[in-house]
Short mmCIF file of C-alpha atoms in Angstrom, two decimals:
data_model
loop_
_atom_site.label_atom_id
_atom_site.label_comp_id
_atom_site.label_asym_id
_atom_site.label_seq_id
_atom_site.Cartn_x
_atom_site.Cartn_y
_atom_site.Cartn_z
CA MET M 1 0.00 0.00 0.00
CA ILE M 2 2.89 2.38 0.74
CA ALA M 3 4.21 1.85 -2.80
CA LEU M 4 0.77 2.60 -4.26
CA LEU M 5 0.38 5.75 -2.16
CA THR M 6 3.86 6.88 -3.22
CA ILE M 7 2.91 6.45 -6.88
CA PHE M 8 -0.31 8.40 -6.25
CA ALA M 9 1.46 11.26 -4.44
CA THR M 10 4.32 11.64 -6.92
CA SER M 11 2.05 11.40 -9.98
CA PHE M 12 -0.14 14.09 -8.41
CA VAL M 13 2.81 16.48 -8.15
CA VAL M 14 4.38 15.54 -11.49
CA ALA M 15 1.02 16.16 -13.20
CA PHE M 16 1.59 19.86 -12.54
CA SER M 17 4.64 19.73 -14.84
CA GLY M 18 2.25 19.39 -17.74
CA ALA M 19 -0.79 21.21 -16.38
CA MET M 20 0.93 24.42 -15.31
CA MET M 21 2.60 25.32 -18.58
CA PRO M 22 0.66 27.60 -20.95
CA GLY M 23 -1.00 25.87 -23.88
CA PRO M 24 -4.30 25.54 -25.79
CA LEU M 25 -6.14 23.89 -22.89
CA MET M 26 -5.14 26.57 -20.39
CA THR M 27 -5.89 29.31 -22.91
CA ALA M 28 -9.39 27.94 -23.55
CA THR M 29 -10.02 27.45 -19.82
CA ILE M 30 -9.01 31.00 -18.95
CA GLY M 31 -11.01 32.58 -21.76
CA GLU M 32 -14.15 30.55 -21.13
CA SER M 33 -13.92 30.95 -17.33
CA ALA M 34 -13.86 34.73 -17.68
CA ARG M 35 -17.18 34.47 -19.52
CA SER M 36 -18.91 31.41 -18.03
CA GLY M 37 -17.65 31.16 -14.46
CA PRO M 38 -15.50 28.93 -12.24
CA TRP M 39 -16.96 25.54 -13.22
CA VAL M 40 -15.36 25.60 -16.67
CA GLY M 41 -12.06 24.13 -15.39
CA PRO M 42 -13.54 20.90 -13.98
CA LYS M 43 -15.62 20.42 -17.14
CA MET M 44 -12.55 20.89 -19.35
CA ILE M 45 -10.64 18.33 -17.30
CA ALA M 46 -13.54 15.86 -17.56
CA GLY M 47 -13.08 15.87 -21.34
CA HIS M 48 -9.30 15.83 -20.94
CA ALA M 49 -9.56 12.83 -18.57
CA LEU M 50 -11.71 10.89 -21.04
CA LEU M 51 -9.03 11.33 -23.69
CA GLU M 52 -6.29 10.22 -21.31
CA VAL M 53 -8.22 7.13 -20.17
CA GLY M 54 -8.29 5.98 -23.79
CA LEU M 55 -4.59 6.76 -24.18
CA LEU M 56 -3.73 4.93 -20.96
CA PHE M 57 -5.57 1.79 -22.04
CA ALA M 58 -3.79 1.92 -25.41
CA LEU M 59 -0.42 2.24 -23.68
CA PHE M 60 -1.05 -0.41 -21.04
CA PHE M 61 -2.59 -3.06 -23.25
CA GLY M 62 -0.88 -2.20 -26.53
CA LEU M 63 2.59 -2.14 -25.00
CA ALA M 64 2.01 -4.82 -22.38
CA PRO M 65 4.53 -7.29 -23.93
CA LEU M 66 7.24 -4.61 -23.86
CA PHE M 67 6.68 -3.87 -20.15
CA LYS M 68 8.49 -7.08 -19.27
CA ASN M 69 11.53 -6.11 -21.35
CA GLU M 70 14.25 -4.65 -19.13
CA LEU M 71 15.99 -2.89 -22.02
CA PHE M 72 12.75 -1.11 -22.97
CA PHE M 73 12.33 0.10 -19.38
CA ILE M 74 15.95 1.34 -19.30
CA ILE M 75 15.59 3.26 -22.56
CA ILE M 76 12.34 4.94 -21.48
CA ALA M 77 13.74 5.74 -18.02
CA LEU M 78 16.88 7.38 -19.42
CA ILE M 79 15.17 9.29 -22.23
CA GLY M 80 12.27 10.30 -20.00
CA GLY M 81 14.60 11.46 -17.24
CA VAL M 82 16.68 13.59 -19.61
CA ILE M 83 13.57 15.19 -21.13
CA MET M 84 12.19 15.89 -17.65
CA LEU M 85 15.43 17.69 -16.77
CA TRP M 86 15.07 19.72 -19.96
CA MET M 87 11.45 20.53 -19.07
CA ALA M 88 12.48 21.56 -15.55
CA GLN M 89 15.11 23.99 -16.79
CA SER M 90 12.64 25.35 -19.38
CA MET M 91 10.16 25.96 -16.58
CA PHE M 92 12.81 27.80 -14.55
CA ARG M 93 13.68 29.99 -17.54
CA SER M 94 10.03 30.81 -18.23
CA ILE M 95 9.20 31.92 -14.68
CA PRO M 96 10.00 35.67 -15.07
CA LYS M 97 7.60 35.97 -18.02
CA LEU M 98 4.75 33.78 -16.77
CA ALA M 99 1.41 35.50 -16.23
CA ILE M 100 -2.27 34.58 -16.09
CA LYS M 101 -3.85 36.54 -18.94
CA THR M 102 -7.60 36.81 -18.63
CA GLU M 103 -7.89 38.32 -22.09
CA SER M 104 -6.71 35.09 -23.72
CA PRO M 105 -8.89 33.78 -26.56
CA SER M 106 -11.08 30.78 -25.87
CA ALA M 107 -12.95 27.99 -27.59
CA LYS M 108 -16.10 30.10 -27.80
CA GLY M 109 -19.18 28.27 -28.97
CA MET M 110 -17.62 24.85 -28.49
CA ASN M 111 -18.94 22.26 -26.05
CA VAL M 112 -16.73 22.60 -22.96
CA TYR M 113 -16.20 18.85 -22.55
CA LEU M 114 -15.31 18.45 -26.24
CA SER M 115 -13.04 21.46 -25.94
CA GLY M 116 -11.13 19.66 -23.18
CA ILE M 117 -10.39 16.83 -25.62
CA LEU M 118 -9.56 18.93 -28.67
CA MET M 119 -7.43 21.50 -26.83
CA SER M 120 -5.39 18.66 -25.31
CA LEU M 121 -4.78 17.10 -28.72
CA ALA M 122 -3.74 20.51 -30.08
CA ASN M 123 -0.91 20.77 -27.53
CA PRO M 124 2.39 19.19 -28.67
CA TYR M 125 3.68 19.48 -25.10
CA TRP M 126 0.91 17.06 -24.00
CA ILE M 127 2.02 14.53 -26.62
CA ILE M 128 5.67 14.85 -25.57
CA TRP M 129 4.70 14.50 -21.89
CA TRP M 130 2.85 11.24 -22.46
CA ALA M 131 5.49 9.86 -24.84
CA THR M 132 8.19 10.29 -22.17
CA ILE M 133 7.10 11.07 -18.61
CA GLY M 134 3.70 9.43 -18.91
CA LEU M 135 5.06 6.28 -20.51
CA GLY M 136 7.81 6.09 -17.90
CA TYR M 137 5.22 6.33 -15.13
CA VAL M 138 3.08 3.65 -16.77
CA LEU M 139 6.11 1.35 -16.81
CA VAL M 140 7.01 2.00 -13.16
CA SER M 141 3.44 1.80 -11.82
CA GLY M 142 2.66 -1.19 -14.07
CA GLU M 143 5.08 -3.26 -12.01
CA LEU M 144 2.41 -3.21 -9.30
CA GLY M 145 -0.26 -4.42 -11.70
CA PHE M 146 -3.56 -2.74 -12.50
CA ALA M 147 -3.69 -1.19 -9.01
CA GLY M 148 -0.44 0.64 -9.71
CA ILE M 149 -1.81 2.02 -12.99
CA ALA M 150 -5.07 3.04 -11.27
CA PHE M 151 -3.25 4.91 -8.46
CA PHE M 152 -0.98 6.63 -11.00
CA PHE M 153 -3.90 7.79 -13.10
CA ALA M 154 -5.95 8.89 -10.08
CA GLY M 155 -3.06 11.05 -8.84
CA HIS M 156 -2.41 12.39 -12.32
CA ILE M 157 -5.98 13.42 -13.03
CA LEU M 158 -6.43 14.86 -9.54
CA GLY M 159 -3.37 17.06 -10.16
CA ASP M 160 -4.89 18.32 -13.42
CA LEU M 161 -8.26 18.85 -11.74
CA VAL M 162 -6.80 20.81 -8.82
CA TRP M 163 -4.75 23.10 -11.08
CA TYR M 164 -7.42 23.84 -13.67
CA SER M 165 -10.09 24.26 -11.00
CA ALA M 166 -7.86 26.80 -9.26
CA ILE M 167 -7.26 28.68 -12.52
CA SER M 168 -10.94 28.60 -13.45
CA PHE M 169 -12.01 29.73 -9.98
CA ALA M 170 -9.45 32.54 -9.90
CA VAL M 171 -10.44 33.87 -13.31
CA GLY M 172 -14.15 33.29 -12.81
CA LYS M 173 -14.04 35.20 -9.53
CA GLY M 174 -12.00 38.08 -10.91
CA ARG M 175 -8.52 36.78 -9.98
CA ARG M 176 -8.86 37.96 -6.40
CA PHE M 177 -7.48 34.67 -5.12
CA PHE M 178 -4.63 34.04 -7.54
CA SER M 179 -1.74 36.33 -8.45
CA ASN M 180 1.04 36.06 -11.03
CA ARG M 181 3.53 35.84 -8.18
CA THR M 182 1.71 32.81 -6.77
CA TYR M 183 1.65 31.25 -10.23
CA ARG M 184 5.41 31.72 -10.68
CA THR M 185 6.15 30.33 -7.22
CA LEU M 186 4.13 27.20 -7.93
CA VAL M 187 5.83 26.68 -11.29
CA GLY M 188 9.23 27.04 -9.61
CA ALA M 189 8.34 24.48 -6.94
CA CYS M 190 7.04 22.13 -9.60
CA ALA M 191 10.27 22.51 -11.61
CA VAL M 192 12.35 21.58 -8.56
CA PHE M 193 10.27 18.47 -7.93
CA LEU M 194 10.41 17.51 -11.61
CA ALA M 195 14.21 17.80 -11.62
CA VAL M 196 14.47 15.61 -8.51
CA PHE M 197 12.15 13.01 -10.00
CA ALA M 198 14.14 13.07 -13.25
CA VAL M 199 17.36 12.31 -11.38
CA TRP M 200 15.63 9.43 -9.59
CA LEU M 201 14.32 7.99 -12.86
CA VAL M 202 17.72 8.23 -14.59
CA THR M 203 19.37 6.62 -11.57
CA LYS M 204 16.84 3.79 -11.67
CA GLY M 205 17.49 3.30 -15.38
CA ILE M 206 21.26 3.25 -14.92
CA ASP M 207 20.97 0.81 -12.02
CA ARG M 208 18.97 -1.61 -14.15
CA TRP M 209 21.40 -1.15 -17.01
CA VAL M 210 24.34 -2.09 -14.78
CA ASN M 211 22.49 -5.17 -13.53
CA LEU M 212 21.18 -6.20 -16.95
#
């Protein structure tokens, strides 16, 4: 149970590495929240979660034979760790310029749940995240069976939900509860955690390589 809770907690925090960075989904959430209120964020994430459930099943069942291959795990761990380090330093570099812009354009006229799916697909960062960090997490949590995958996904989606709900609430309520300084501080903390996790993943990959 401790291992499952660890997967849940770390996937919750790592989820912010993808959720916090500006992109189509955040842009649509901010724009629509300014017009329709604070419940836009959770609705967007509901659509986003539906897309990711399908992706997770495709990864878990489509790549199941590869999960038992040590070399495949090592390659994903090393590549994923290096890309996470790159993402962390990119986040650090972006901090001075980060700002919540309420005048951002939105997916006006589009079903909010559908928008959550389409805006996710439109973000190349989302694809990169799942091809590296997400896949690495699926491999690690998959070692604990379906329960591991379930705890990973629960933590991941909860992280997305918390972040986008906070953004939607802040914008929908006139940004009285969320400042740019708070945003930058959270991104910085997330970058630190991401860098630490990246080092752990690379170390795990190297350790398996040595013992291959």
